[in-house]
PDB file of C-alpha atoms and ligand atoms in Angstrom:
ATOM      1  CA  MET A   1       5.288  18.606   5.324  1.00 86.00           C
ATOM      2  CA  MET A   2       4.184  18.123   1.713  1.00 92.00           C
ATOM      3  CA  HIS A   3       0.941  19.898   0.853  1.00 95.00           C
ATOM      4  CA  LEU A   4      -1.181  18.844  -2.138  1.00 98.00           C
ATOM      5  CA  ASP A   5      -2.555  21.573  -4.392  1.00 98.00           C
ATOM      6  CA  GLN A   6      -6.056  21.621  -5.872  1.00 98.00           C
ATOM      7  CA  THR A   7      -4.860  20.170  -9.196  1.00 98.00           C
ATOM      8  CA  GLN A   8      -3.381  17.144  -7.413  1.00 98.00           C
ATOM      9  CA  ILE A   9      -6.506  16.648  -5.318  1.00 98.00           C
ATOM     10  CA  ARG A  10      -8.681  16.812  -8.447  1.00 98.00           C
ATOM     11  CA  ARG A  11      -6.388  14.323 -10.198  1.00 98.00           C
ATOM     12  CA  PHE A  12      -6.711  11.932  -7.258  1.00 98.00           C
ATOM     13  CA  GLU A  13     -10.499  12.225  -7.433  1.00 98.00           C
ATOM     14  CA  GLU A  14     -10.430  11.640 -11.208  1.00 98.00           C
ATOM     15  CA  ASP A  15      -7.763   8.897 -11.504  1.00 98.00           C
ATOM     16  CA  GLY A  16      -7.771   7.360  -8.007  1.00 98.00           C
ATOM     17  CA  ILE A  17      -3.969   7.590  -7.705  1.00 98.00           C
ATOM     18  CA  LEU A  18      -1.126  10.097  -7.364  1.00 98.00           C
ATOM     19  CA  PHE A  19       2.506   9.181  -8.004  1.00 98.00           C
ATOM     20  CA  PHE A  20       5.591  11.008  -6.660  1.00 98.00           C
ATOM     21  CA  PRO A  21       8.797   9.618  -8.210  1.00 98.00           C
ATOM     22  CA  GLY A  22      11.797   9.783  -5.869  1.00 98.00           C
ATOM     23  CA  LEU A  23       9.857  11.540  -3.093  1.00 98.00           C
ATOM     24  CA  LEU A  24      11.786  10.251  -0.079  1.00 97.00           C
ATOM     25  CA  ASP A  25      15.214  11.318   1.015  1.00 95.00           C
ATOM     26  CA  PRO A  26      17.853   8.830  -0.314  1.00 97.00           C
ATOM     27  CA  GLY A  27      19.425   8.541   3.168  1.00 97.00           C
ATOM     28  CA  GLU A  28      16.124   7.472   4.678  1.00 96.00           C
ATOM     29  CA  VAL A  29      15.480   4.967   1.886  1.00 97.00           C
ATOM     30  CA  ALA A  30      18.973   3.531   2.408  1.00 98.00           C
ATOM     31  CA  GLU A  31      18.171   2.977   6.107  1.00 97.00           C
ATOM     32  CA  LEU A  32      14.916   1.203   5.263  1.00 98.00           C
ATOM     33  CA  ARG A  33      16.657  -0.966   2.679  1.00 98.00           C
ATOM     34  CA  ALA A  34      19.410  -1.823   5.165  1.00 98.00           C
ATOM     35  CA  GLU A  35      16.812  -3.205   7.598  1.00 97.00           C
ATOM     36  CA  LEU A  36      15.216  -5.454   4.993  1.00 98.00           C
ATOM     37  CA  PRO A  37      17.522  -8.529   5.013  1.00 97.00           C
ATOM     38  CA  GLU A  38      17.074  -8.904   8.773  1.00 97.00           C
ATOM     39  CA  ILE A  39      13.294  -8.552   8.501  1.00 98.00           C
ATOM     40  CA  LEU A  40      13.059 -11.036   5.621  1.00 97.00           C
ATOM     41  CA  ALA A  41      15.060 -13.581   7.621  1.00 97.00           C
ATOM     42  CA  MET A  42      12.677 -13.415  10.607  1.00 97.00           C
ATOM     43  CA  ASP A  43      10.345 -16.228  11.494  1.00 96.00           C
ATOM     44  CA  ARG A  44       7.242 -14.630  12.969  1.00 97.00           C
ATOM     45  CA  PRO A  45       3.491 -15.045  12.453  1.00 96.00           C
ATOM     46  CA  GLU A  46       3.242 -11.605  10.798  1.00 97.00           C
ATOM     47  CA  ILE A  47       5.438 -12.808   7.948  1.00 97.00           C
ATOM     48  CA  LEU A  48       3.561 -14.721   5.225  1.00 96.00           C
ATOM     49  CA  ARG A  49       5.211 -16.899   2.552  1.00 96.00           C
ATOM     50  CA  GLU A  50       4.562 -17.307  -1.158  1.00 96.00           C
ATOM     51  CA  LYS A  51       2.360 -20.142  -2.356  1.00 93.00           C
ATOM     52  CA  HIS A  52       5.131 -21.920  -4.257  1.00 95.00           C
ATOM     53  CA  SER A  53       8.228 -21.125  -2.182  1.00 95.00           C
ATOM     54  CA  SER A  54       9.252 -20.121   1.306  1.00 96.00           C
ATOM     55  CA  ASN A  55      10.140 -16.618   0.125  1.00 97.00           C
ATOM     56  CA  VAL A  56       8.413 -13.816   1.975  1.00 98.00           C
ATOM     57  CA  ARG A  57       5.275 -12.505   0.292  1.00 97.00           C
ATOM     58  CA  CYS A  58       4.102 -10.023   2.953  1.00 97.00           C
ATOM     59  CA  ALA A  59       5.850  -8.913   6.122  1.00 98.00           C
ATOM     60  CA  PHE A  60       2.939  -7.370   8.029  1.00 98.00           C
ATOM     61  CA  ALA A  61       3.216  -4.743  10.759  1.00 98.00           C
ATOM     62  CA  PRO A  62       6.955  -3.986  10.355  1.00 98.00           C
ATOM     63  CA  HIS A  63       6.426  -0.826  12.444  1.00 98.00           C
ATOM     64  CA  THR A  64       6.013  -3.090  15.487  1.00 97.00           C
ATOM     65  CA  TYR A  65       9.483  -4.671  15.115  1.00 97.00           C
ATOM     66  CA  SER A  66      11.493  -2.069  13.188  1.00 97.00           C
ATOM     67  CA  GLU A  67      12.185   1.497  14.268  1.00 96.00           C
ATOM     68  CA  GLY A  68      12.837   2.678  10.687  1.00 97.00           C
ATOM     69  CA  TYR A  69       9.448   1.441   9.462  1.00 98.00           C
ATOM     70  CA  ARG A  70       7.710   2.882  12.531  1.00 97.00           C
ATOM     71  CA  ARG A  71       9.139   6.263  11.583  1.00 97.00           C
ATOM     72  CA  LEU A  72       8.132   5.782   7.949  1.00 98.00           C
ATOM     73  CA  MET A  73       4.435   5.503   8.772  1.00 97.00           C
ATOM     74  CA  GLN A  74       4.678   8.919  10.467  1.00 97.00           C
ATOM     75  CA  HIS A  75       6.498  10.545   7.562  1.00 98.00           C
ATOM     76  CA  PRO A  76       5.184  14.110   7.167  1.00 97.00           C
ATOM     77  CA  ASP A  77       5.208  13.878   3.357  1.00 97.00           C
ATOM     78  CA  ILE A  78       2.923  10.859   3.659  1.00 98.00           C
ATOM     79  CA  VAL A  79       0.676  11.611   6.634  1.00 98.00           C
ATOM     80  CA  GLY A  80       0.013  15.231   5.574  1.00 97.00           C
ATOM     81  CA  PRO A  81      -1.242  14.451   2.035  1.00 98.00           C
ATOM     82  CA  VAL A  82      -3.200  11.384   3.197  1.00 98.00           C
ATOM     83  CA  ALA A  83      -5.078  13.462   5.810  1.00 98.00           C
ATOM     84  CA  GLN A  84      -5.755  16.037   3.087  1.00 98.00           C
ATOM     85  CA  LEU A  85      -7.084  13.414   0.644  1.00 98.00           C
ATOM     86  CA  LEU A  86      -9.313  11.838   3.292  1.00 98.00           C
ATOM     87  CA  GLY A  87     -10.377  15.151   4.814  1.00 97.00           C
ATOM     88  CA  GLY A  88      -9.765  14.237   8.450  1.00 95.00           C
ATOM     89  CA  SER A  89      -7.440  12.573  10.925  1.00 97.00           C
ATOM     90  CA  VAL A  90      -6.256   9.033  10.164  1.00 98.00           C
ATOM     91  CA  TYR A  91      -4.992   5.941  11.966  1.00 98.00           C
ATOM     92  CA  LEU A  92      -2.903   3.072  10.640  1.00 98.00           C
ATOM     93  CA  HIS A  93      -5.133   0.244   9.414  1.00 98.00           C
ATOM     94  CA  GLN A  94      -2.540  -2.036   7.785  1.00 98.00           C
ATOM     95  CA  PHE A  95       1.167  -1.995   6.949  1.00 98.00           C
ATOM     96  CA  SER A  96       3.023  -4.574   4.873  1.00 98.00           C
ATOM     97  CA  ILE A  97       6.340  -4.991   3.095  1.00 98.00           C
ATOM     98  CA  ASN A  98       5.916  -6.971  -0.141  1.00 98.00           C
ATOM     99  CA  PRO A  99       9.440  -7.931  -1.236  1.00 98.00           C
ATOM    100  CA  LYS A 100       8.524  -9.797  -4.460  1.00 98.00           C
ATOM    101  CA  ALA A 101      11.801 -11.680  -4.687  1.00 98.00           C
ATOM    102  CA  ALA A 102      13.820 -11.902  -7.906  1.00 98.00           C
ATOM    103  CA  PHE A 103      12.724 -14.843 -10.130  1.00 98.00           C
ATOM    104  CA  VAL A 104      10.177 -16.251  -7.651  1.00 97.00           C
ATOM    105  CA  GLY A 105       8.030 -13.335  -6.409  1.00 98.00           C
ATOM    106  CA  GLU A 106       4.433 -14.245  -7.278  1.00 97.00           C
ATOM    107  CA  ALA A 107       1.541 -12.299  -8.835  1.00 96.00           C
ATOM    108  CA  TRP A 108      -1.415 -10.500  -7.256  1.00 95.00           C
ATOM    109  CA  GLY A 109      -4.625 -10.965  -9.296  1.00 94.00           C
ATOM    110  CA  TRP A 110      -6.868  -8.000 -10.140  1.00 95.00           C
ATOM    111  CA  HIS A 111      -8.598  -6.716  -7.011  1.00 95.00           C
ATOM    112  CA  GLN A 112      -9.780  -3.741  -4.990  1.00 97.00           C
ATOM    113  CA  ASP A 113      -8.505  -3.394  -1.414  1.00 97.00           C
ATOM    114  CA  TYR A 114     -11.628  -1.991   0.232  1.00 97.00           C
ATOM    115  CA  PRO A 115     -14.010  -4.992  -0.246  1.00 95.00           C
ATOM    116  CA  THR A 116     -11.901  -7.170   2.076  1.00 94.00           C
ATOM    117  CA  TRP A 117     -12.004  -4.505   4.756  1.00 96.00           C
ATOM    118  CA  ARG A 118     -15.734  -3.959   4.243  1.00 96.00           C
ATOM    119  CA  VAL A 119     -16.575  -7.666   4.398  1.00 93.00           C
ATOM    120  CA  GLU A 120     -14.130  -8.747   7.100  1.00 94.00           C
ATOM    121  CA  ASN A 121     -13.804  -5.663   9.290  1.00 97.00           C
ATOM    122  CA  ARG A 122     -17.172  -4.007   8.560  1.00 97.00           C
ATOM    123  CA  ILE A 123     -15.570  -0.680   7.735  1.00 98.00           C
ATOM    124  CA  ALA A 124     -18.561   1.336   6.579  1.00 98.00           C
ATOM    125  CA  ARG A 125     -17.067   3.742   4.041  1.00 98.00           C
ATOM    126  CA  PRO A 126     -14.205   3.554   1.493  1.00 98.00           C
ATOM    127  CA  ASP A 127     -12.389   6.351   3.321  1.00 98.00           C
ATOM    128  CA  LEU A 128      -8.982   4.683   3.182  1.00 98.00           C
ATOM    129  CA  VAL A 129      -5.885   5.639   1.227  1.00 98.00           C
ATOM    130  CA  VAL A 130      -3.129   3.130   0.482  1.00 98.00           C
ATOM    131  CA  VAL A 131       0.403   4.488   0.236  1.00 98.00           C
ATOM    132  CA  GLY A 132       3.152   2.613  -1.607  1.00 98.00           C
ATOM    133  CA  VAL A 133       6.823   3.269  -0.846  1.00 98.00           C
ATOM    134  CA  TYR A 134       9.363   1.770  -3.246  1.00 98.00           C
ATOM    135  CA  LEU A 135      12.293   0.134  -1.468  1.00 98.00           C
ATOM    136  CA  ASP A 136      13.845  -0.942  -4.789  1.00 98.00           C
ATOM    137  CA  GLU A 137      13.715   0.576  -8.234  1.00 98.00           C
ATOM    138  CA  VAL A 138      10.458  -0.563  -9.864  1.00 98.00           C
ATOM    139  CA  THR A 139      10.704  -1.252 -13.595  1.00 98.00           C
ATOM    140  CA  GLU A 140       8.422  -2.835 -16.168  1.00 98.00           C
ATOM    141  CA  PHE A 141      10.313  -6.102 -15.592  1.00 98.00           C
ATOM    142  CA  ASN A 142      10.255  -6.781 -11.842  1.00 98.00           C
ATOM    143  CA  GLY A 143       6.518  -7.097 -11.195  1.00 98.00           C
ATOM    144  CA  PRO A 144       5.241  -3.501 -10.918  1.00 98.00           C
ATOM    145  CA  LEU A 145       1.637  -2.811 -10.013  1.00 98.00           C
ATOM    146  CA  PHE A 146      -0.911  -2.046 -12.743  1.00 98.00           C
ATOM    147  CA  PHE A 147      -3.829   0.301 -11.990  1.00 98.00           C
ATOM    148  CA  ILE A 148      -7.003   0.998 -13.984  1.00 98.00           C
ATOM    149  CA  LEU A 149      -7.319   4.771 -13.795  1.00 98.00           C
ATOM    150  CA  GLY A 150     -10.738   5.984 -12.687  1.00 98.00           C
ATOM    151  CA  SER A 151     -11.926   2.490 -11.680  1.00 98.00           C
ATOM    152  CA  HIS A 152     -12.442   3.578  -8.055  1.00 98.00           C
ATOM    153  CA  ARG A 153     -15.366   5.719  -9.245  1.00 97.00           C
ATOM    154  CA  ARG A 154     -17.388   2.559  -9.951  1.00 96.00           C
ATOM    155  CA  GLY A 155     -17.474   1.796  -6.220  1.00 96.00           C
ATOM    156  CA  VAL A 156     -17.339  -1.768  -4.899  1.00 95.00           C
ATOM    157  CA  LEU A 157     -17.502  -4.258  -7.778  1.00 94.00           C
ATOM    158  CA  ASP A 158     -18.878  -7.803  -7.630  1.00 87.00           C
ATOM    159  CA  ILE A 159     -16.443  -9.972  -5.771  1.00 82.00           C
ATOM    160  CA  GLU A 160     -14.827 -12.922  -7.485  1.00 81.00           C
ATOM    161  CA  THR A 161     -13.032 -15.173  -5.024  1.00 74.00           C
ATOM    162  CA  ASP A 162      -9.532 -16.032  -6.184  1.00 68.00           C
ATOM    163  CA  ALA A 163      -8.125 -18.930  -4.185  1.00 66.00           C
ATOM    164  CA  THR A 164      -5.643 -20.047  -6.838  1.00 67.00           C
ATOM    165  CA  SER A 165      -3.200 -17.223  -7.572  1.00 63.00           C
ATOM    166  CA  THR A 166      -2.108 -16.562  -3.991  1.00 65.00           C
ATOM    167  CA  SER A 167      -1.288 -18.455  -0.804  1.00 61.00           C
ATOM    168  CA  TYR A 168      -4.516 -17.059   0.722  1.00 64.00           C
ATOM    169  CA  THR A 169      -7.953 -16.181  -0.674  1.00 65.00           C
ATOM    170  CA  LEU A 170      -8.035 -12.861  -2.493  1.00 74.00           C
ATOM    171  CA  LEU A 171     -11.307 -11.055  -3.134  1.00 82.00           C
ATOM    172  CA  GLY A 172     -10.795 -10.422  -6.833  1.00 91.00           C
ATOM    173  CA  VAL A 173     -12.447  -8.592  -9.735  1.00 94.00           C
ATOM    174  CA  SER A 174     -13.755 -10.564 -12.742  1.00 93.00           C
ATOM    175  CA  ASP A 175     -12.090 -10.504 -16.155  1.00 94.00           C
ATOM    176  CA  GLU A 176     -15.343  -9.073 -17.580  1.00 94.00           C
ATOM    177  CA  ASP A 177     -15.227  -6.122 -15.172  1.00 95.00           C
ATOM    178  CA  VAL A 178     -11.521  -5.547 -15.869  1.00 96.00           C
ATOM    179  CA  ALA A 179     -12.149  -5.580 -19.645  1.00 96.00           C
ATOM    180  CA  GLU A 180     -15.049  -3.167 -19.310  1.00 96.00           C
ATOM    181  CA  LEU A 181     -13.136  -0.824 -16.984  1.00 97.00           C
ATOM    182  CA  CYS A 182     -10.182  -0.812 -19.404  1.00 97.00           C
ATOM    183  CA  ARG A 183     -12.484   0.311 -22.238  1.00 95.00           C
ATOM    184  CA  ASN A 184     -13.271   3.429 -20.200  1.00 88.00           C
ATOM    185  CA  GLY A 185     -10.040   3.934 -18.295  1.00 87.00           C
ATOM    186  CA  ARG A 186      -6.375   3.677 -19.144  1.00 95.00           C
ATOM    187  CA  LEU A 187      -4.001   1.149 -17.578  1.00 98.00           C
ATOM    188  CA  TYR A 188      -1.196   2.803 -15.643  1.00 98.00           C
ATOM    189  CA  SER A 189       1.970   1.356 -14.114  1.00 98.00           C
ATOM    190  CA  PRO A 190       4.005   3.819 -12.015  1.00 98.00           C
ATOM    191  CA  LEU A 191       7.730   3.118 -12.489  1.00 98.00           C
ATOM    192  CA  GLY A 192      10.501   4.851 -10.601  1.00 98.00           C
ATOM    193  CA  PRO A 193      13.530   4.714  -8.325  1.00 98.00           C
ATOM    194  CA  ALA A 194      13.593   3.533  -4.709  1.00 98.00           C
ATOM    195  CA  GLY A 195      11.988   6.246  -2.595  1.00 98.00           C
ATOM    196  CA  SER A 196       9.098   6.804  -5.053  1.00 98.00           C
ATOM    197  CA  VAL A 197       5.660   6.941  -3.487  1.00 98.00           C
ATOM    198  CA  TRP A 198       2.103   6.435  -4.703  1.00 98.00           C
ATOM    199  CA  MET A 199      -1.160   7.108  -2.890  1.00 98.00           C
ATOM    200  CA  PHE A 200      -4.269   5.352  -4.117  1.00 98.00           C
ATOM    201  CA  HIS A 201      -7.984   5.229  -3.370  1.00 98.00           C
ATOM    202  CA  CYS A 202      -8.909   1.898  -1.766  1.00 98.00           C
ATOM    203  CA  ASN A 203     -11.439   1.116  -4.529  1.00 98.00           C
ATOM    204  CA  ILE A 204      -9.062   1.479  -7.494  1.00 98.00           C
ATOM    205  CA  VAL A 205      -8.659  -1.854  -9.339  1.00 98.00           C
ATOM    206  CA  HIS A 206      -5.056  -3.067  -9.357  1.00 98.00           C
ATOM    207  CA  GLY A 207      -2.843  -6.148  -9.601  1.00 97.00           C
ATOM    208  CA  SER A 208       0.701  -7.174 -10.446  1.00 98.00           C
ATOM    209  CA  ASN A 209       2.561  -9.862 -12.373  1.00 97.00           C
ATOM    210  CA  ALA A 210       5.087 -12.349 -11.071  1.00 98.00           C
ATOM    211  CA  ASN A 211       8.686 -11.172 -10.922  1.00 98.00           C
ATOM    212  CA  MET A 212      10.657 -13.240 -13.439  1.00 98.00           C
ATOM    213  CA  SER A 213      13.520 -10.727 -13.513  1.00 98.00           C
ATOM    214  CA  PRO A 214      16.802 -11.001 -11.582  1.00 98.00           C
ATOM    215  CA  SER A 215      15.917  -7.833  -9.572  1.00 98.00           C
ATOM    216  CA  ARG A 216      13.944  -7.808  -6.337  1.00 98.00           C
ATOM    217  CA  ARG A 217      10.911  -5.489  -6.264  1.00 98.00           C
ATOM    218  CA  ALA A 218      10.395  -4.631  -2.609  1.00 98.00           C
ATOM    219  CA  LEU A 219       7.780  -2.052  -1.684  1.00 98.00           C
ATOM    220  CA  CYS A 220       5.691  -1.164   1.349  1.00 98.00           C
ATOM    221  CA  THR A 221       1.963  -0.653   1.359  1.00 98.00           C
ATOM    222  CA  ILE A 222       0.658   1.480   4.217  1.00 98.00           C
ATOM    223  CA  SER A 223      -3.132   1.816   4.565  1.00 98.00           C
ATOM    224  CA  TYR A 224      -4.632   4.681   6.523  1.00 98.00           C
ATOM    225  CA  ASN A 225      -8.283   4.937   7.538  1.00 98.00           C
ATOM    226  CA  ARG A 226     -10.244   7.915   8.866  1.00 98.00           C
ATOM    227  CA  THR A 227     -10.659   7.889  12.613  1.00 98.00           C
ATOM    228  CA  ASP A 228     -14.447   8.310  12.183  1.00 98.00           C
ATOM    229  CA  ASN A 229     -14.702   5.171   9.996  1.00 98.00           C
ATOM    230  CA  LEU A 230     -13.690   2.483  12.483  1.00 98.00           C
ATOM    231  CA  PRO A 231     -14.103  -1.260  11.910  1.00 98.00           C
ATOM    232  CA  SER A 232     -16.806  -3.001  13.900  1.00 96.00           C
ATOM    233  CA  ALA A 233     -15.523  -6.555  13.388  1.00 96.00           C
ATOM    234  CA  HIS A 234     -12.062  -7.943  14.150  1.00 94.00           C
ATOM    235  CA  PRO A 235     -11.859 -11.488  12.780  1.00 92.00           C
ATOM    236  CA  ARG A 236      -8.275 -11.156  11.610  1.00 89.00           C
ATOM    237  CA  PRO A 237      -5.083 -10.987  13.639  1.00 95.00           C
ATOM    238  CA  GLU A 238      -4.061  -7.583  14.963  1.00 96.00           C
ATOM    239  CA  TRP A 239      -1.155  -7.395  12.534  1.00 95.00           C
ATOM    240  CA  GLU A 240      -3.458  -7.659   9.486  1.00 95.00           C
ATOM    241  CA  ALA A 241      -6.023  -5.072  10.604  1.00 97.00           C
ATOM    242  CA  HIS A 242      -4.975  -2.862  13.474  1.00 96.00           C
ATOM    243  CA  SER A 243      -7.240  -1.821  16.320  1.00 95.00           C
ATOM    244  CA  GLU A 244      -5.061   0.948  17.693  1.00 95.00           C
ATOM    245  CA  PHE A 245      -7.084   3.938  16.526  1.00 98.00           C
ATOM    246  CA  THR A 246      -4.960   6.777  17.864  1.00 97.00           C
ATOM    247  CA  PRO A 247      -4.532   9.400  15.117  1.00 98.00           C
ATOM    248  CA  VAL A 248      -1.142   9.140  13.408  1.00 97.00           C
ATOM    249  CA  GLU A 249       0.790  12.344  14.010  1.00 94.00           C
ATOM    250  CA  ALA A 250       3.299  13.423  11.408  1.00 95.00           C
ATOM    251  CA  ARG A 251       6.715  13.245  12.993  1.00 92.00           C
ATOM    252  CA  ILE A 252       8.482  16.547  13.427  1.00 84.00           C
ATOM    253  CA  GLU A 253      11.444  17.112  11.116  1.00 69.00           C
ATOM    254  CA  HIS A 254      14.350  19.222  12.308  1.00 54.00           C
ATOM    255  CA  SER A 255      16.085  20.788   9.326  1.00 49.00           C
ATOM    256  CA  LEU A 256      19.607  20.393  10.668  1.00 47.00           C
ATOM    257  CA  GLY A 257      20.769  18.786   7.460  1.00 44.00           C
ATOM    258  CA  GLU A 258      21.637  15.455   9.067  1.00 45.00           C
ATOM    259  CA  SER A 259      19.507  12.405   8.473  1.00 47.00           C
ATOM    260  CA  GLY A 260      20.001  11.307  12.095  1.00 43.00           C
ATOM    261  CA  ALA A 261      18.997  14.663  13.542  1.00 41.00           C
ATOM    262  CA  ARG A 262      15.260  14.109  13.562  1.00 41.00           C
ATOM    263  CA  SER A 263      12.933  13.377  16.400  1.00 41.00           C
ATOM    264  CA  ALA A 264       9.835  11.182  16.374  1.00 39.00           C
TER     265      ALA A 264
HETATM  266  C1  LIG B 301       1.991  -6.008  -4.966  1.00 71.97           C
HETATM  267  O1  LIG B 301       2.768  -5.845  -4.011  1.00 71.97           O
HETATM  268  O2  LIG B 301       2.414  -6.255  -6.105  1.00 71.97           O
HETATM  269  C2  LIG B 301       0.504  -5.910  -4.781  1.00 71.97           C
HETATM  270  C3  LIG B 301       0.126  -5.407  -3.455  1.00 71.97           C
HETATM  271  C4  LIG B 301      -1.321  -5.105  -3.281  1.00 71.97           C
HETATM  272  O3  LIG B 301      -2.141  -5.248  -4.138  1.00 71.97           O
HETATM  273  O4  LIG B 301      -1.683  -4.652  -2.179  1.00 71.97           O
HETATM  274 MN1  LIG B 302      -4.066  -4.472  -3.108  1.00 71.97          MN
END
């Protein structure tokens, strides 16, 4: 299980994000990628479409219909560091695959993740970490995320409702706040091969452009919340905000040198 050192923990507190290029085993990433076409062809309520096409924007809760993604959310190199960063046991709050299709994958306006969960689910504290797992190589061209380093330290910003850029209403951050935050904090866009992983604080301001390149930019976002910070409202479907609060246990790895020789 990966263990963060004090320098990494301090950097997370300072910047609001840690990035680990190529963290996951290539065999495991290949298995996750192999499951994607089938998932993206499914017609289920958990799978939301883009505003301007029928391409998948978010495939929520893939751990409930894919064994590979269920195992991913228990990955020891993810669950261990997340529990360290949050200082306690965690449960899975939300899990989505965002495939951002070549040419037609649409943008995400500037936003923080926590305000939605505070407003809709009445989660009292911003004790959530969001983990990103790259399923494709992410370059400057295929719609990578942009983060404003240190912006999480400002806490919850005024909400600007953005009903235009997405197929649903996003609780966004104003251009004025983004401009001001960028005067004090650097913009950062983590680029890397499939299998790269970031972990960010749920109040960091982030967004991403449309994908006008010929390369898909699929990634997962997996949000973990502390088990002593439970939601008290459940207006959204189960697959958008889970209410199974059992602590996520890191799966046990057997070092037999075979990717199939692991147990859950
Ligand atoms: C993206 O997939 O580009 C954005 C996802 C997010 O903000 O959660
Ligand atoms: Mn987000």
